[in-house]
Amino acid sequence: MHLLTIVVSVIFSCFSTAILGYISLATPLGPWIAPTLALLAWMLLFVALRFGLIRSWAAELAVYSTIAGSVGGILATAVCWTVPTLFFVNPKLWGVMTGQPIIFVLGVAALSMGGGSLALMLSIIWHDRFIEQTKLKFPIAHVIHKTIALGAGLRSSVQLLCGFVFATIILTLQRVKLFGLTFIPSTIRVLPAALGRYAAIRFDVAPLLVSIGFIAGKLVALPMLVGVISKIVILHYLSTVWFTSLSSSECAFAFCSGIVIFGFCSSLPMLVKMLVRGVRACRLRVQRKGCAIKPVASGSKSIPSIAAISILVGFLLWFKFNVLAIVFVLVGAIACAYQLAMITGRIGLAPLGRFATFVMVPGILFFGFTGVQAIVAAAVVELVGGTLCDFLVGQRVVFLMGLNVWHARCYQMLGLVVSSLTIGWVVLILSHRFGLGSDLLFAQRAQARALLITAQSFVWSVVGLGVLFGAFLRIIRVNTMLVLSGLLMPVDYSLMLIAGGLLSCLTKDRRLYEPFWSGMFVSNSLWMLLRALL
């Protein structure tokens, strides 16, 4: 392991953890950070080769630092989509835990290390299945390979830099004053003030939201537009005409809880079918080759596997899970991780939340999980599944480049350690500076999970209407989770995400312009992190 590669890997890990930590708390989306890191690595590689600083191991530096740093992105997404749920379920307990920063950071680090270590061992055990003896394409891996190995990074790197500079200029002009007036106001009123929140747009987060909307494309535009219209029309009507005894927020949360419940129930048969199919495939593989379990049998791999599971078992015991519940969570996490890896290999997406809910809800119903236990179970599933997907993407890149996979795993482990120790501080600093649930840190994914956990406390008539609305969305084939984002998020934020998605739909090939918008969301995220620190 080269010292320079280690240093760059550590920097990339902290960078991706901080960036995705903020994005996952501020928006309902969690984009892959690996392509952006690959562009940064390519820029570093280009400069180093130009000045003759490195030659023989240039490719190794770019690849290993990219796959080490990308671990922090998916880990931050998994943590920020689950752990802050505690704030919405039990604010007092959240205050007690975050009031002891060292304990909170170490607790989150232990959870992250346990889930990530298990995922790394699964990536070793399933390496042949997913990397070598497979037809899975892993689209993200091919993007990284194309950027680094095929020299496709010059144009994209220039775009990335331009996007970063452009967003930085916009954000800086909002702070610079001339004769007492800012060049660009942070809030611009576009409609009459009588319309309240619907009348203004915040420009201090506009680059982030528009860029995320552009990268997500049409996936975001239509569902969030449906959510915004439903919020203005349906929720307003329910709270002012039918359920006047409820506040607007109580009515909205109960209605959205019904949507979440329907989303889980409607996706349950599909998830069960996918898991059964995966178990059957593993069983057939063992029967045909008789060697699928050999990697686990060797001492060099079984000992780390036991150690990884032991970390998670100890963590679950600390939260008073019984033995059957621990077995259920671990088996569920491994089964869901397998299916997530299959989905990532096919289409390049990792729907973490859906599979975490698949384990969390049965745990509440059959094992009596408390709110805290439900959050921990969801976090374990998302951490194991998410980091497994990232590890396999990185190892696929290494396979395409013809590099040493064991060296790659060492760097991935380095990235896991660094990001695990970093993410707790990111959550603490952001939540203390901006406040969870605020406009700047809305934490929509955590709020949606809290709605499911606390659904029994809502007015069931409103919940039932939400279930019916979810069924309607299912019939017209609109993504319920993104509609939920439009219902819960501030309207001005949703409109900026929609604007980015519509702008993406107007371009012939949005992938050509993604680096520019990636530079914008990186700049805005770093800007907000600096605001939190200063």
Coordinates of C-alpha atoms in Angstrom, one line a residue:
M1 CA 0.0 0.0 0.0
H2 CA 1.5 3.3 -1.1
L3 CA 1.5 6.2 1.4
L4 CA 0.1 8.7 -1.2
T5 CA -2.7 6.3 -2.1
I6 CA -3.5 5.9 1.6
V7 CA -3.6 9.7 2.1
V8 CA -5.8 10.3 -0.9
S9 CA -8.1 7.4 0.1
V10 CA -8.6 8.9 3.6
I11 CA -9.3 12.4 2.1
F12 CA -11.8 10.9 -0.4
S13 CA -13.5 8.9 2.4
C14 CA -14.0 12.0 4.6
F15 CA -15.1 14.0 1.6
S16 CA -17.7 11.5 0.4
T17 CA -19.0 10.8 3.9
A18 CA -19.5 14.5 4.5
I19 CA -21.1 15.3 1.1
L20 CA -23.5 12.3 1.1
G21 CA -24.3 12.8 4.8
Y22 CA -25.6 16.3 4.1
I23 CA -27.4 15.3 0.8
S24 CA -29.1 12.3 2.4
L25 CA -30.4 14.6 5.2
A26 CA -31.4 17.5 3.0
T27 CA -33.0 15.6 0.2
P28 CA -34.8 12.2 -0.3
L29 CA -32.2 11.0 -2.7
G30 CA -28.7 9.5 -2.3
P31 CA -26.7 9.6 -5.6
W32 CA -23.7 7.5 -6.2
I33 CA -20.6 9.5 -5.3
A34 CA -18.1 7.0 -6.9
P35 CA -18.3 8.6 -10.5
T36 CA -17.5 12.0 -9.0
L37 CA -14.6 10.6 -7.0
A38 CA -13.4 8.9 -10.2
L39 CA -13.3 12.2 -12.0
L40 CA -11.4 13.8 -9.1
A41 CA -9.0 10.9 -9.1
W42 CA -8.6 11.3 -12.9
M43 CA -7.8 15.0 -12.4
L44 CA -5.2 14.2 -9.8
L45 CA -3.8 11.5 -12.0
F46 CA -3.6 13.8 -15.0
V47 CA -1.7 16.5 -13.0
A48 CA 0.6 13.9 -11.5
L49 CA 1.5 12.4 -14.8
R50 CA 1.9 15.8 -16.4
F51 CA 4.6 16.7 -13.9
G52 CA 6.1 13.3 -13.8
L53 CA 5.4 12.7 -10.1
I54 CA 4.1 9.1 -10.5
R55 CA 4.1 6.6 -13.3
S56 CA 4.3 3.0 -12.5
W57 CA 1.4 2.9 -10.0
A58 CA -0.8 5.8 -11.3
A59 CA -3.8 3.6 -12.2
E60 CA -3.6 1.9 -8.8
L61 CA -3.8 5.3 -7.1
A62 CA -6.8 6.4 -9.0
V63 CA -8.8 3.1 -8.7
Y64 CA -7.9 2.3 -5.1
S65 CA -8.6 5.8 -3.8
T66 CA -11.9 5.9 -5.7
I67 CA -13.2 2.6 -4.3
A68 CA -12.0 3.4 -0.8
G69 CA -13.7 6.8 -0.8
S70 CA -17.0 5.6 -2.3
V71 CA -17.6 3.4 0.8
G72 CA -18.2 6.6 2.8
G73 CA -20.9 7.8 0.4
I74 CA -23.2 4.7 0.7
L75 CA -22.4 4.3 4.4
A76 CA -23.4 8.0 5.0
T77 CA -26.6 7.4 3.1
A78 CA -27.5 4.3 5.1
V79 CA -26.8 6.0 8.4
C80 CA -28.6 9.3 7.6
W81 CA -31.7 7.5 6.3
T82 CA -32.1 5.5 9.5
V83 CA -30.4 6.8 12.6
P84 CA -32.0 10.3 12.6
T85 CA -35.4 8.5 12.7
L86 CA -34.9 8.4 16.5
F87 CA -35.3 12.2 16.6
F88 CA -38.8 11.9 15.2
V89 CA -39.8 8.9 17.2
N90 CA -38.3 9.9 20.6
P91 CA -36.8 13.4 20.7
K92 CA -35.9 13.2 24.3
L93 CA -33.8 10.1 23.9
W94 CA -32.2 11.7 20.8
G95 CA -31.3 14.7 22.9
V96 CA -29.7 12.5 25.6
M97 CA -27.7 10.5 23.1
T98 CA -26.4 13.5 21.1
G99 CA -25.7 15.3 24.4
Q100 CA -22.8 12.8 24.8
P101 CA -21.0 13.3 21.5
I102 CA -18.2 10.8 22.1
I103 CA -20.6 8.0 23.0
F104 CA -22.9 8.9 20.1
V105 CA -20.0 8.9 17.6
L106 CA -18.5 5.7 18.9
G107 CA -22.0 4.0 18.9
V108 CA -22.6 5.0 15.3
A109 CA -19.1 3.9 14.4
A110 CA -19.6 0.5 16.0
L111 CA -22.9 0.0 14.1
S112 CA -21.3 1.1 10.8
M113 CA -18.2 -1.1 11.3
G114 CA -20.3 -4.1 12.2
G115 CA -22.5 -3.8 9.2
G116 CA -19.7 -2.8 6.8
S117 CA -17.4 -5.7 8.0
L118 CA -20.1 -8.2 7.5
A119 CA -20.7 -6.8 4.0
L120 CA -17.0 -7.0 3.2
M121 CA -16.9 -10.7 4.2
L122 CA -20.0 -11.3 2.1
S123 CA -18.3 -9.7 -0.9
I124 CA -15.4 -12.1 -0.4
I125 CA -17.7 -15.1 -0.1
W126 CA -19.9 -14.1 -3.1
H127 CA -17.0 -12.8 -5.2
D128 CA -17.2 -15.5 -7.8
R129 CA -21.0 -15.3 -8.0
F130 CA -21.2 -11.6 -8.6
I131 CA -17.8 -10.6 -10.2
E132 CA -16.3 -13.4 -12.2
Q133 CA -19.0 -16.0 -13.0
T134 CA -21.9 -13.7 -13.8
K135 CA -23.6 -11.7 -16.5
L136 CA -24.3 -8.8 -14.2
K137 CA -23.1 -5.5 -15.7
F138 CA -22.7 -3.3 -12.7
P139 CA -23.3 -0.1 -14.7
I140 CA -21.6 2.2 -12.1
A141 CA -18.4 0.1 -12.3
H142 CA -18.3 0.5 -16.0
V143 CA -18.7 4.3 -15.7
I144 CA -15.7 4.4 -13.2
H145 CA -13.6 2.1 -15.5
K146 CA -14.4 4.3 -18.5
T147 CA -13.4 7.4 -16.7
I148 CA -10.1 6.2 -15.3
A149 CA -8.9 3.6 -17.8
L150 CA -10.2 4.8 -21.1
G151 CA -9.2 8.5 -20.7
A152 CA -12.8 9.7 -20.8
G153 CA -12.2 12.1 -17.9
L154 CA -10.8 15.3 -19.5
R155 CA -14.1 16.7 -20.8
S156 CA -16.0 15.5 -17.7
S157 CA -13.4 16.8 -15.4
V158 CA -13.6 20.3 -17.0
Q159 CA -17.4 20.1 -16.6
L160 CA -17.1 19.1 -12.9
L161 CA -14.7 22.0 -12.2
C162 CA -17.0 24.5 -14.1
G163 CA -20.0 23.3 -12.1
F164 CA -18.2 23.6 -8.9
V165 CA -16.9 27.1 -9.7
F166 CA -20.3 28.3 -11.0
A167 CA -22.2 27.1 -7.9
T168 CA -19.5 28.6 -5.6
I169 CA -19.9 32.0 -7.4
I170 CA -23.7 31.9 -6.9
L171 CA -23.3 31.1 -3.2
T172 CA -20.6 33.7 -2.6
L173 CA -22.6 36.4 -4.2
Q174 CA -25.4 35.7 -1.7
R175 CA -23.0 36.7 1.1
V176 CA -21.3 39.7 -0.6
K177 CA -23.0 43.0 0.1
L178 CA -22.7 46.3 -1.8
F179 CA -24.3 49.4 -0.2
G180 CA -26.1 47.1 2.2
L181 CA -27.6 44.9 -0.6
T182 CA -26.5 41.4 -1.6
F183 CA -25.9 40.7 -5.3
I184 CA -28.1 37.6 -5.1
P185 CA -30.6 37.4 -2.3
S186 CA -30.8 34.0 -0.5
T187 CA -34.6 34.1 -0.7
I188 CA -36.5 35.4 -3.8
R189 CA -40.3 36.0 -3.7
V190 CA -41.9 34.9 -6.9
L191 CA -45.6 35.1 -6.0
P192 CA -47.7 37.4 -3.7
A193 CA -46.8 37.2 -0.1
A194 CA -50.3 36.1 0.8
L195 CA -49.4 32.7 -0.5
G196 CA -46.9 32.3 2.3
R197 CA -44.3 29.5 1.9
Y198 CA -45.5 28.9 -1.7
A199 CA -44.4 32.4 -2.7
A200 CA -40.6 32.2 -2.1
I201 CA -37.7 30.2 -3.4
R202 CA -34.5 29.8 -1.4
F203 CA -31.4 30.2 -3.5
D204 CA -28.9 29.1 -0.8
V205 CA -29.7 25.5 -1.6
A206 CA -30.9 25.9 -5.2
P207 CA -27.7 24.5 -6.8
L208 CA -27.9 21.4 -4.7
L209 CA -31.6 20.7 -5.3
V210 CA -31.6 21.5 -9.0
S211 CA -28.5 19.4 -9.6
I212 CA -29.8 16.4 -7.6
G213 CA -33.1 16.7 -9.6
F214 CA -31.2 16.8 -12.9
I215 CA -29.1 13.7 -12.1
A216 CA -32.2 11.8 -11.0
G217 CA -34.0 12.9 -14.1
K218 CA -37.6 11.9 -14.9
L219 CA -37.5 9.6 -11.9
V220 CA -38.1 12.6 -9.7
A221 CA -40.0 15.2 -11.8
L222 CA -43.5 13.6 -12.2
P223 CA -43.9 11.9 -8.7
M224 CA -42.8 15.0 -6.8
L225 CA -45.1 17.2 -8.9
V226 CA -47.9 14.9 -8.0
G227 CA -46.9 15.2 -4.4
V228 CA -46.8 19.0 -4.5
I229 CA -50.2 19.3 -6.1
S230 CA -51.6 16.8 -3.6
K231 CA -50.1 18.8 -0.7
I232 CA -51.7 22.0 -1.9
V233 CA -55.1 20.6 -2.8
I234 CA -55.8 17.3 -0.9
L235 CA -54.0 17.9 2.4
H236 CA -55.2 21.5 2.6
Y237 CA -58.8 20.4 2.0
L238 CA -58.6 17.5 4.6
S239 CA -57.2 19.7 7.3
T240 CA -59.5 22.7 6.8
V241 CA -62.8 20.9 5.9
W242 CA -62.9 17.3 7.1
F243 CA -60.6 17.1 10.0
T244 CA -60.6 20.5 11.6
S245 CA -59.8 19.1 15.0
L246 CA -56.4 18.1 13.8
S247 CA -53.5 20.5 13.0
S248 CA -52.2 20.6 9.5
S249 CA -49.1 18.7 10.5
E250 CA -51.0 16.0 12.3
C251 CA -53.3 15.5 9.3
A252 CA -50.3 15.4 6.9
F253 CA -48.4 12.9 9.0
A254 CA -51.4 10.6 9.4
F255 CA -52.2 10.8 5.7
C256 CA -48.6 10.1 4.7
S257 CA -48.4 7.2 7.2
G258 CA -51.2 5.6 5.3
I259 CA -49.2 5.9 2.0
V260 CA -46.2 4.3 3.7
I261 CA -48.3 1.4 5.0
F262 CA -49.7 0.8 1.6
G263 CA -46.3 1.0 0.0
F264 CA -45.0 -1.7 2.3
C265 CA -48.0 -4.0 1.9
S266 CA -48.0 -3.7 -1.9
S267 CA -44.3 -4.4 -2.2
L268 CA -44.2 -7.3 0.3
P269 CA -45.2 -10.0 -2.2
M270 CA -42.5 -8.9 -4.6
L271 CA -39.8 -8.8 -2.0
V272 CA -40.8 -12.2 -0.7
K273 CA -40.6 -13.6 -4.2
M274 CA -37.2 -12.1 -4.8
L275 CA -35.8 -13.5 -1.5
V276 CA -37.2 -16.9 -2.2
R277 CA -35.7 -16.9 -5.7
G278 CA -32.4 -15.9 -4.2
V279 CA -32.4 -18.7 -1.6
R280 CA -33.3 -21.2 -4.3
A281 CA -30.5 -20.0 -6.5
C282 CA -28.0 -20.4 -3.7
R283 CA -29.3 -23.9 -2.9
L284 CA -28.9 -24.9 -6.6
R285 CA -25.4 -23.5 -6.7
V286 CA -24.4 -25.6 -3.6
Q287 CA -26.0 -28.8 -5.1
R288 CA -24.4 -28.4 -8.5
K289 CA -20.9 -27.4 -7.5
G290 CA -20.7 -28.5 -3.9
C291 CA -18.2 -25.7 -3.4
A292 CA -20.2 -22.6 -2.6
I293 CA -19.5 -22.9 1.1
K294 CA -15.8 -23.6 0.8
P295 CA -14.8 -19.9 1.2
V296 CA -16.5 -19.8 4.6
A297 CA -14.7 -23.0 5.7
S298 CA -11.2 -21.7 5.4
G299 CA -9.8 -20.2 8.6
S300 CA -8.5 -17.0 6.9
K301 CA -12.1 -16.1 6.0
S302 CA -14.2 -17.8 8.7
I303 CA -12.5 -16.0 11.5
P304 CA -13.1 -12.5 10.1
S305 CA -16.7 -13.5 9.3
I306 CA -17.3 -14.6 12.9
A307 CA -15.6 -11.3 14.1
A308 CA -17.9 -9.2 11.9
I309 CA -21.0 -11.0 13.0
S310 CA -19.9 -10.8 16.7
I311 CA -19.7 -7.0 16.4
L312 CA -23.3 -6.8 15.2
V313 CA -24.5 -9.4 17.8
G314 CA -22.9 -7.4 20.6
F315 CA -24.5 -4.2 19.3
L316 CA -27.9 -5.8 19.1
L317 CA -27.6 -7.4 22.6
W318 CA -26.7 -3.9 23.9
F319 CA -30.1 -2.8 22.6
K320 CA -31.8 -5.8 24.3
F321 CA -32.7 -7.8 21.2
N322 CA -33.4 -11.4 22.2
V323 CA -31.7 -14.4 20.4
L324 CA -34.5 -15.1 17.9
A325 CA -34.7 -11.4 17.0
I326 CA -30.9 -11.2 16.5
V327 CA -31.1 -14.2 14.2
F328 CA -34.0 -12.7 12.3
V329 CA -32.2 -9.4 11.8
L330 CA -29.0 -10.9 10.7
V331 CA -30.6 -13.5 8.3
G332 CA -32.9 -10.8 7.0
A333 CA -29.9 -8.4 6.4
I334 CA -27.9 -11.0 4.6
A335 CA -30.9 -12.1 2.4
C336 CA -31.7 -8.5 1.6
A337 CA -28.1 -7.7 0.9
Y338 CA -28.0 -10.5 -1.7
Q339 CA -31.0 -9.1 -3.5
L340 CA -29.7 -5.6 -3.4
A341 CA -26.5 -6.7 -4.9
M342 CA -28.4 -8.4 -7.8
I343 CA -30.4 -5.2 -8.4
T344 CA -27.2 -3.0 -8.3
G345 CA -25.5 -5.4 -10.7
R346 CA -28.4 -5.2 -13.2
I347 CA -29.5 -1.6 -13.2
G348 CA -27.1 0.3 -11.0
L349 CA -29.6 1.3 -8.2
A350 CA -29.7 0.2 -4.6
P351 CA -33.2 0.7 -3.1
L352 CA -32.1 0.4 0.6
G353 CA -35.2 1.7 2.3
R354 CA -37.6 -0.8 0.8
F355 CA -35.6 -3.8 2.0
A356 CA -35.0 -2.2 5.4
T357 CA -38.7 -1.8 5.9
F358 CA -39.2 -5.5 4.9
V359 CA -37.2 -6.5 8.0
M360 CA -38.3 -3.7 10.3
V361 CA -42.1 -4.2 10.0
P362 CA -42.2 -8.0 10.7
G363 CA -39.8 -7.3 13.6
I364 CA -42.3 -4.9 15.1
L365 CA -45.3 -7.3 14.5
F366 CA -43.8 -10.6 15.5
F367 CA -40.9 -9.8 17.8
G368 CA -42.3 -6.7 19.5
F369 CA -39.5 -4.3 18.5
T370 CA -39.5 -1.0 20.3
G371 CA -39.1 2.2 18.3
V372 CA -35.3 2.2 19.0
Q373 CA -35.0 -1.5 18.1
A374 CA -36.9 -1.0 14.8
I375 CA -34.5 1.8 13.9
V376 CA -31.4 -0.3 14.7
A377 CA -32.7 -3.2 12.7
A378 CA -33.4 -0.9 9.7
A379 CA -29.9 0.6 10.0
V380 CA -28.3 -2.9 10.1
V381 CA -30.1 -3.9 6.9
E382 CA -29.3 -0.7 5.0
L383 CA -25.6 -0.7 6.1
V384 CA -25.0 -4.4 5.2
G385 CA -26.9 -4.1 1.9
G386 CA -25.6 -0.7 0.9
T387 CA -21.9 -1.3 1.7
L388 CA -22.1 -4.8 0.0
C389 CA -23.3 -3.1 -3.2
D390 CA -20.5 -0.6 -3.0
F391 CA -17.8 -3.2 -2.3
L392 CA -18.9 -5.3 -5.2
V393 CA -19.0 -2.2 -7.5
G394 CA -15.4 -1.4 -6.5
Q395 CA -14.2 -5.0 -6.9
R396 CA -15.9 -5.1 -10.3
V397 CA -13.8 -2.0 -11.3
V398 CA -10.7 -3.8 -10.0
F399 CA -11.6 -6.9 -12.1
L400 CA -12.0 -4.8 -15.2
M401 CA -8.7 -3.0 -14.6
G402 CA -6.9 -6.3 -13.9
L403 CA -5.6 -5.2 -10.5
N404 CA -5.1 -7.1 -7.3
V405 CA -8.5 -7.7 -5.6
W406 CA -7.0 -8.3 -2.1
H407 CA -5.2 -4.9 -2.3
A408 CA -8.6 -3.4 -3.2
R409 CA -10.3 -5.0 -0.2
C410 CA -7.6 -3.5 2.1
Y411 CA -8.4 0.0 0.7
Q412 CA -12.1 -0.7 1.0
M413 CA -11.6 -1.6 4.7
L414 CA -9.6 1.6 5.2
G415 CA -12.5 3.5 3.7
L416 CA -14.9 1.7 6.0
V417 CA -12.9 2.6 9.1
V418 CA -12.5 6.2 8.2
S419 CA -16.1 6.8 7.2
S420 CA -17.4 4.9 10.2
L421 CA -15.4 7.3 12.5
T422 CA -16.5 10.3 10.5
I423 CA -20.3 9.9 9.9
G424 CA -21.2 10.3 13.6
W425 CA -19.5 13.8 13.7
V426 CA -21.2 14.7 10.4
V427 CA -24.7 13.9 11.8
L428 CA -23.9 15.7 15.1
I429 CA -22.6 18.9 13.5
L430 CA -25.3 19.2 10.9
S431 CA -28.2 18.4 13.4
H432 CA -26.9 20.9 16.0
R433 CA -26.3 23.7 13.4
F434 CA -29.4 23.4 11.2
G435 CA -31.8 21.2 13.3
L436 CA -33.3 18.0 12.1
G437 CA -36.7 18.5 10.5
S438 CA -35.9 22.1 9.5
D439 CA -36.0 23.3 5.9
L440 CA -32.3 22.9 5.6
L441 CA -32.1 19.4 7.1
F442 CA -35.6 18.0 6.4
A443 CA -34.5 14.3 6.7
Q444 CA -37.4 13.1 4.7
R445 CA -36.4 9.4 4.6
A446 CA -36.1 9.4 8.4
Q447 CA -39.4 11.1 8.8
A448 CA -41.1 8.5 6.5
R449 CA -39.7 5.7 8.6
A450 CA -40.9 7.4 11.8
L451 CA -44.4 7.6 10.3
L452 CA -44.4 3.8 9.9
I453 CA -43.1 3.2 13.4
T454 CA -45.6 5.5 15.0
A455 CA -48.6 4.8 12.7
Q456 CA -50.7 3.4 15.5
S457 CA -50.9 6.8 17.2
F458 CA -52.5 8.5 14.3
V459 CA -56.3 9.0 13.5
W460 CA -57.1 5.8 11.6
S461 CA -59.6 7.5 9.3
V462 CA -56.9 9.8 8.0
V463 CA -54.5 6.9 7.7
G464 CA -57.2 5.0 5.7
L465 CA -57.5 7.9 3.3
G466 CA -53.7 7.8 2.9
V467 CA -53.9 4.0 2.1
L468 CA -56.5 4.7 -0.6
F469 CA -54.4 7.4 -2.1
G470 CA -51.4 5.1 -2.1
A471 CA -53.5 2.5 -4.0
F472 CA -54.4 5.2 -6.5
L473 CA -50.8 6.0 -7.0
R474 CA -50.1 2.3 -7.5
I475 CA -52.8 2.1 -10.2
I476 CA -51.4 5.1 -12.1
R477 CA -47.8 3.7 -11.6
V478 CA -46.3 6.7 -9.8
N479 CA -43.5 6.2 -7.3
T480 CA -45.1 6.5 -3.9
M481 CA -41.9 7.3 -2.0
L482 CA -41.2 10.3 -4.2
V483 CA -44.8 11.4 -4.0
L484 CA -44.4 11.2 -0.2
S485 CA -41.3 13.5 -0.5
G486 CA -43.4 16.0 -2.4
L487 CA -46.1 15.8 0.4
L488 CA -43.6 16.2 3.3
M489 CA -40.9 18.5 1.9
P490 CA -41.3 22.3 1.7
V491 CA -42.9 23.2 -1.5
D492 CA -40.1 25.5 -2.7
Y493 CA -37.6 22.7 -2.2
S494 CA -39.8 20.2 -4.1
L495 CA -40.2 22.7 -7.0
M496 CA -36.4 23.0 -7.4
L497 CA -36.0 19.2 -7.5
I498 CA -38.8 19.1 -10.1
A499 CA -37.1 21.9 -12.1
G500 CA -33.9 19.9 -12.2
G501 CA -35.8 16.8 -13.3
L502 CA -37.7 18.7 -16.1
L503 CA -34.4 20.2 -17.3
S504 CA -32.9 16.7 -17.5
C505 CA -35.9 15.6 -19.6
L506 CA -35.2 18.3 -22.1
T507 CA -31.7 17.1 -22.8
K508 CA -31.0 14.4 -25.3
D509 CA -28.5 12.6 -23.1
R510 CA -28.3 13.8 -19.6
R511 CA -25.2 11.7 -18.9
L512 CA -23.2 14.1 -20.9
Y513 CA -23.9 16.9 -18.5
E514 CA -24.0 15.0 -15.2
P515 CA -20.4 16.0 -14.3
F516 CA -21.3 19.7 -14.4
W517 CA -24.3 19.2 -12.1
S518 CA -22.2 16.9 -9.9
G519 CA -19.8 19.8 -9.4
M520 CA -22.7 22.0 -8.4
F521 CA -24.0 19.6 -5.7
V522 CA -20.5 19.1 -4.3
S523 CA -20.0 22.8 -4.1
N524 CA -23.3 23.5 -2.4
S525 CA -22.8 20.6 0.0
L526 CA -19.4 21.8 1.0
W527 CA -20.7 25.3 1.5
M528 CA -23.4 24.1 3.9
L529 CA -20.9 22.0 5.8
L530 CA -18.7 25.1 6.2
R531 CA -21.7 27.0 7.4
A532 CA -22.3 24.3 10.0
L533 CA -18.7 24.4 11.2
L534 CA -18.2 28.2 11.2

